[in-house]
Coordinates of C-alpha atoms in Angstrom, one line a residue:
M1 CA 0.0 0.0 0.0
K2 CA 1.3 3.5 -1.0
L3 CA 0.4 6.9 0.3
R4 CA 0.6 9.8 -2.3
I5 CA -0.3 13.4 -2.0
K6 CA -1.6 15.1 -5.1
E7 CA -3.6 18.4 -5.8
S8 CA -7.4 17.9 -5.9
Q9 CA -9.9 19.8 -8.0
N10 CA -10.2 22.7 -5.6
G11 CA -6.4 23.3 -5.5
L12 CA -6.1 21.7 -1.9
P13 CA -3.8 18.8 -1.3
A14 CA -5.5 15.3 -1.3
L15 CA -4.3 12.1 0.1
T16 CA -4.8 9.2 -2.1
V17 CA -4.1 5.4 -1.1
K18 CA -2.8 3.1 -3.8
T19 CA -3.3 -0.5 -2.8
G20 CA -2.0 -2.1 -6.0
G21 CA -3.7 -4.7 -8.2
L22 CA -6.0 -7.6 -7.2
G23 CA -3.4 -10.0 -7.7
K24 CA -1.0 -8.3 -5.6
T25 CA -3.6 -7.8 -2.7
L26 CA -4.6 -11.6 -3.0
R27 CA -0.9 -12.5 -2.6
R28 CA -0.2 -10.2 0.3
D29 CA -3.3 -11.2 2.2
W30 CA -3.6 -14.8 0.9
F31 CA -4.1 -16.3 4.5
L32 CA -6.9 -14.1 5.4
Y33 CA -8.7 -14.9 2.1
A34 CA -8.1 -18.6 2.7
I35 CA -9.8 -18.4 6.0
L36 CA -12.9 -16.8 4.3
V37 CA -13.2 -19.7 1.7
P38 CA -15.0 -22.2 4.0
F39 CA -17.7 -19.4 4.9
V40 CA -18.2 -18.4 1.3
L41 CA -18.7 -22.1 0.4
W42 CA -21.1 -22.6 3.1
Y43 CA -23.2 -19.7 2.0
I44 CA -23.1 -20.8 -1.6
L45 CA -24.2 -24.5 -0.8
F46 CA -26.7 -23.8 2.0
A47 CA -28.0 -20.3 1.4
F48 CA -28.0 -19.5 -2.2
K49 CA -28.0 -22.9 -3.9
P50 CA -31.3 -24.0 -2.4
M51 CA -32.8 -20.8 -3.9
Y52 CA -33.0 -22.7 -7.1
G53 CA -35.9 -24.6 -5.6
L54 CA -38.0 -21.3 -5.1
Q55 CA -39.2 -21.7 -8.6
I56 CA -41.5 -24.5 -7.2
A57 CA -43.7 -21.7 -5.8
F58 CA -44.6 -20.8 -9.4
K59 CA -45.0 -24.4 -10.8
D60 CA -47.5 -27.4 -10.6
Y61 CA -44.7 -29.3 -8.8
S62 CA -44.5 -32.9 -9.5
V63 CA -41.9 -35.3 -7.7
F64 CA -41.9 -37.5 -10.6
Q65 CA -41.4 -34.7 -13.3
G66 CA -38.8 -32.7 -11.1
I67 CA -38.4 -29.0 -10.7
A68 CA -37.3 -28.3 -14.3
D69 CA -40.0 -30.2 -16.1
S70 CA -43.1 -29.4 -13.9
P71 CA -45.4 -27.0 -15.7
W72 CA -45.4 -23.4 -14.7
A73 CA -48.5 -22.1 -12.6
G74 CA -48.0 -18.5 -12.4
F75 CA -49.1 -16.8 -9.1
S76 CA -52.1 -19.4 -8.6
H77 CA -50.6 -20.8 -5.5
F78 CA -50.3 -17.4 -3.9
E79 CA -53.9 -16.5 -5.0
T80 CA -55.0 -19.8 -3.5
F81 CA -53.3 -19.0 -0.4
L82 CA -54.6 -15.4 -0.1
Q83 CA -58.0 -16.5 -0.9
S84 CA -58.2 -19.4 1.7
D85 CA -60.0 -19.7 4.8
Y86 CA -56.6 -20.2 6.6
F87 CA -54.9 -17.0 5.4
L88 CA -56.5 -14.6 7.9
R89 CA -56.4 -17.0 10.7
V90 CA -52.7 -17.7 10.3
L91 CA -51.8 -14.2 9.6
K92 CA -53.5 -12.9 12.7
N93 CA -52.0 -15.5 15.0
T94 CA -48.6 -15.0 13.5
L95 CA -48.8 -11.1 14.1
L96 CA -50.5 -11.5 17.6
I97 CA -47.9 -13.8 18.7
S98 CA -45.1 -11.9 17.3
L99 CA -46.5 -8.6 18.9
Y100 CA -46.8 -10.2 22.3
S101 CA -43.2 -11.3 22.0
L102 CA -42.2 -7.7 21.0
L103 CA -44.1 -6.4 24.0
F104 CA -43.0 -8.9 26.7
A105 CA -40.0 -11.1 25.5
F106 CA -38.0 -8.3 24.0
P107 CA -37.7 -5.9 26.9
A108 CA -37.2 -8.9 29.4
P109 CA -33.3 -9.4 28.6
I110 CA -32.7 -5.6 28.7
L111 CA -34.5 -5.4 32.2
L112 CA -32.3 -8.4 33.3
A113 CA -29.1 -7.0 32.1
L114 CA -30.0 -3.6 33.8
L115 CA -30.6 -5.4 37.1
L116 CA -27.5 -7.4 36.7
N117 CA -25.3 -4.4 36.1
D118 CA -26.3 -3.0 39.5
V119 CA -25.3 -6.1 41.4
K120 CA -22.0 -5.8 43.1
N121 CA -21.7 -9.3 44.4
A122 CA -19.7 -10.9 41.6
M123 CA -20.4 -14.5 42.5
F124 CA -24.1 -13.9 42.8
K125 CA -24.2 -12.0 39.4
K126 CA -22.4 -15.1 37.8
M127 CA -24.7 -17.5 39.4
V128 CA -27.8 -15.6 38.1
Q129 CA -26.2 -15.3 34.7
T130 CA -25.5 -18.9 34.6
I131 CA -29.0 -20.1 35.9
T132 CA -30.8 -17.8 33.3
Y133 CA -28.8 -18.6 30.1
L134 CA -28.6 -22.4 30.6
P135 CA -32.4 -22.9 29.3
H136 CA -31.1 -21.7 25.9
F137 CA -29.0 -24.7 25.4
I138 CA -32.0 -27.0 26.3
S139 CA -33.5 -28.8 23.1
V140 CA -36.9 -27.2 22.3
V141 CA -38.4 -30.6 22.3
V142 CA -37.2 -30.9 26.0
V143 CA -38.5 -27.5 26.8
C144 CA -42.0 -28.4 25.2
G145 CA -41.9 -31.6 27.2
I146 CA -41.2 -29.8 30.5
V147 CA -44.1 -27.4 29.8
T148 CA -46.5 -30.2 28.8
N149 CA -45.6 -32.1 32.2
L150 CA -46.0 -28.9 34.2
L151 CA -49.3 -28.2 32.8
A152 CA -50.6 -31.7 32.5
P153 CA -54.3 -32.1 33.7
G154 CA -53.6 -35.2 35.7
N155 CA -50.4 -34.7 37.7
G156 CA -49.0 -31.5 36.5
I157 CA -47.7 -29.3 39.4
V158 CA -49.7 -26.4 38.3
N159 CA -52.9 -28.3 38.4
L160 CA -51.9 -29.9 41.7
L161 CA -51.5 -26.5 43.1
L162 CA -54.8 -25.5 41.9
E163 CA -56.4 -28.6 43.5
Q164 CA -54.6 -27.7 46.8
L165 CA -56.1 -24.2 46.6
G166 CA -59.8 -25.8 46.0
L167 CA -59.7 -24.8 42.4
E168 CA -60.9 -27.1 39.3
K169 CA -58.1 -28.5 37.2
I170 CA -57.5 -27.0 33.8
Y171 CA -56.3 -28.7 30.7
F172 CA -54.3 -25.5 29.7
L173 CA -52.8 -26.8 26.5
A174 CA -56.3 -27.5 25.1
V175 CA -57.8 -24.1 25.9
P176 CA -57.0 -21.8 22.8
E177 CA -57.3 -18.8 25.1
Y178 CA -54.2 -19.8 27.1
F179 CA -51.9 -20.9 24.2
R180 CA -50.4 -17.4 23.3
T181 CA -49.7 -16.7 27.0
I182 CA -48.0 -20.2 27.5
F183 CA -45.9 -20.0 24.2
V184 CA -44.6 -16.2 25.1
S185 CA -43.8 -17.2 28.7
M186 CA -41.9 -20.2 27.6
S187 CA -40.0 -18.1 25.0
I188 CA -39.1 -15.6 27.9
W189 CA -37.9 -18.3 30.3
Q190 CA -35.8 -20.0 27.6
E191 CA -34.2 -16.9 25.7
M192 CA -34.1 -14.1 28.3
G193 CA -30.7 -14.9 29.9
F194 CA -28.9 -15.6 26.9
S195 CA -30.4 -12.5 25.1
A196 CA -29.1 -10.4 28.1
I197 CA -25.5 -11.3 27.3
I198 CA -25.6 -8.9 24.4
Y199 CA -27.0 -6.0 26.5
I200 CA -24.6 -6.9 29.4
A201 CA -21.7 -6.5 26.9
A202 CA -23.0 -3.2 25.6
L203 CA -23.3 -2.0 29.4
A204 CA -19.6 -2.8 29.9
G205 CA -18.6 -0.5 27.0
I206 CA -20.3 2.6 28.6
N207 CA -17.5 5.1 29.8
T208 CA -17.3 5.0 33.6
D209 CA -16.6 8.8 33.6
L210 CA -20.0 9.5 32.5
Y211 CA -21.4 7.8 35.7
E212 CA -18.9 9.7 37.8
A213 CA -20.0 13.1 36.1
A214 CA -23.5 12.2 36.8
V215 CA -23.0 11.5 40.5
V216 CA -21.1 14.9 40.8
D217 CA -24.1 16.5 39.2
G218 CA -26.3 15.0 41.8
A219 CA -28.1 12.3 39.7
N220 CA -29.5 9.3 41.7
K221 CA -29.5 5.9 40.3
W222 CA -32.9 6.2 38.4
K223 CA -31.5 9.3 36.7
R224 CA -28.2 7.8 36.0
M225 CA -29.9 5.1 34.3
L226 CA -32.2 7.2 32.2
N227 CA -29.4 9.6 31.1
V228 CA -26.4 7.3 30.8
T229 CA -27.1 3.7 30.8
L230 CA -30.1 3.7 28.5
P231 CA -28.5 6.0 25.8
G232 CA -25.4 4.1 26.0
I233 CA -27.0 0.8 25.0
L234 CA -29.6 2.4 22.8
P235 CA -27.8 1.6 19.4
T236 CA -27.7 -2.2 20.4
I237 CA -31.3 -2.0 21.4
M238 CA -32.4 -0.4 18.0
I239 CA -30.1 -3.2 16.1
M240 CA -31.9 -6.0 18.0
L241 CA -35.3 -4.4 17.4
I242 CA -34.7 -4.2 13.8
L243 CA -33.6 -7.9 13.7
K244 CA -36.6 -8.7 15.8
I245 CA -39.1 -6.8 13.6
G246 CA -37.4 -8.5 10.3
S247 CA -38.3 -11.7 11.9
L248 CA -41.8 -10.8 12.7
L249 CA -43.5 -13.6 10.7
E250 CA -40.8 -16.1 11.8
V251 CA -42.5 -17.3 15.0
G252 CA -40.7 -20.4 16.4
Y253 CA -42.7 -22.9 14.6
E254 CA -41.1 -25.9 16.1
A255 CA -42.3 -25.2 19.6
I256 CA -45.8 -24.4 18.3
I257 CA -46.0 -27.7 16.3
L258 CA -45.0 -29.5 19.6
L259 CA -47.4 -27.8 21.8
Y260 CA -50.5 -27.1 19.6
Q261 CA -53.2 -29.5 18.8
P262 CA -56.5 -29.2 16.6
A263 CA -58.4 -27.8 19.6
T264 CA -56.1 -24.8 19.8
Y265 CA -55.7 -24.2 16.1
E266 CA -57.7 -21.1 16.5
T267 CA -55.1 -19.2 18.4
A268 CA -52.0 -21.3 17.7
D269 CA -51.9 -21.9 13.9
V270 CA -49.3 -19.6 12.5
I271 CA -48.0 -19.3 8.9
N272 CA -44.8 -21.6 9.4
S273 CA -46.9 -24.3 11.0
Y274 CA -49.4 -24.0 8.0
V275 CA -46.3 -24.4 5.8
Y276 CA -45.3 -27.5 7.7
R277 CA -48.8 -29.1 7.3
E278 CA -48.9 -28.3 3.6
G279 CA -45.5 -29.3 2.7
I280 CA -44.7 -32.3 5.0
L281 CA -48.1 -33.8 5.9
N282 CA -50.1 -33.0 2.7
G283 CA -47.2 -33.3 0.3
R284 CA -48.1 -30.0 -1.4
Y285 CA -44.5 -28.9 -1.9
D286 CA -45.5 -26.0 -4.4
M287 CA -48.0 -24.4 -2.0
A288 CA -45.7 -24.6 1.0
T289 CA -42.9 -22.9 -0.9
A290 CA -45.2 -20.1 -2.2
V291 CA -46.4 -19.5 1.4
G292 CA -42.9 -19.5 2.7
L293 CA -41.7 -17.1 0.0
F294 CA -44.6 -14.9 0.7
N295 CA -43.4 -14.9 4.4
S296 CA -39.8 -14.1 3.5
V297 CA -40.7 -11.2 1.3
V298 CA -42.8 -9.6 3.9
G299 CA -40.2 -10.1 6.5
L300 CA -37.6 -8.5 4.0
L301 CA -39.9 -5.3 3.6
L302 CA -40.4 -5.1 7.4
I303 CA -36.6 -5.1 8.0
V304 CA -36.1 -2.4 5.3
I305 CA -38.9 -0.2 6.7
S306 CA -37.7 -0.5 10.2
N307 CA -34.2 0.0 9.3
R308 CA -35.2 3.4 7.7
L309 CA -37.3 4.4 10.5
S310 CA -34.6 3.6 12.9
K311 CA -32.0 5.5 10.8
K312 CA -34.3 8.5 10.6
Y313 CA -35.3 8.9 14.2
T314 CA -32.1 7.4 16.1
G315 CA -29.3 7.5 13.7
N316 CA -28.7 3.8 14.0
G317 CA -29.4 1.0 11.6
L318 CA -28.2 -2.2 10.0
W319 CA -26.9 -0.4 7.0

């Protein structure tokens, strides 16, 4: 790399950087580019190559004819989905569950990180961190099994407590009104501790001089949190919020498939569970791909809009 100073168009000296040709750059940094190769291959094989199959969404796909020879169907699968009785139900359930997650599950790790930030006992702090982020590493199948056992109508601990209190037992997982609360509560329990790590790291990056200056100005703990701590982690909060909004329609369908049943379809059936039933259970791969593509396009639009709004009002964004 060479640095040169030459005269610019306005007559002032300008600093230019000459990096040499592409071949010279590759020879110089070959080790760094070699490290990148596995990641680039992974994206090509598992992120871009499967996109070839997206054309199934516009075809009457036949397993025997294959993707290339199946006849084109235009947007008929999208029209069928948008005009079906399931469309409004799955869209409403997806948006409501995502909205509840934004309202309750998204702030939970922020609150946990703020509370842990004020804990002075290092051993207690590490113990709470460990206990809260361990559920993240438990398989969603095991987590759903724990929830099912806890809420079991016969010997579930919740119903045993209700019985001791003289109340009637409730089969919670068969009551549509309880499903969203159970799902969001389970998500908070499983992910709150692990998500808090990001905010704890952001809190560690705040300049301690700001806190000392706030103490000198007479700010109490509440005012220090409002005027120093929250503005310090606001960029991190906005980035995480944008990512969350981008996946607004990507509700954790694995847990829903494990927890829901026909009796709770009214409040539990989401877009991804509908895709699962159409594609895997009914064998309608073209319809499932069309619905999945619709889901992805809406998610992309949401993340672009939220990124623009974030940059406009807070100055922070993904790009």
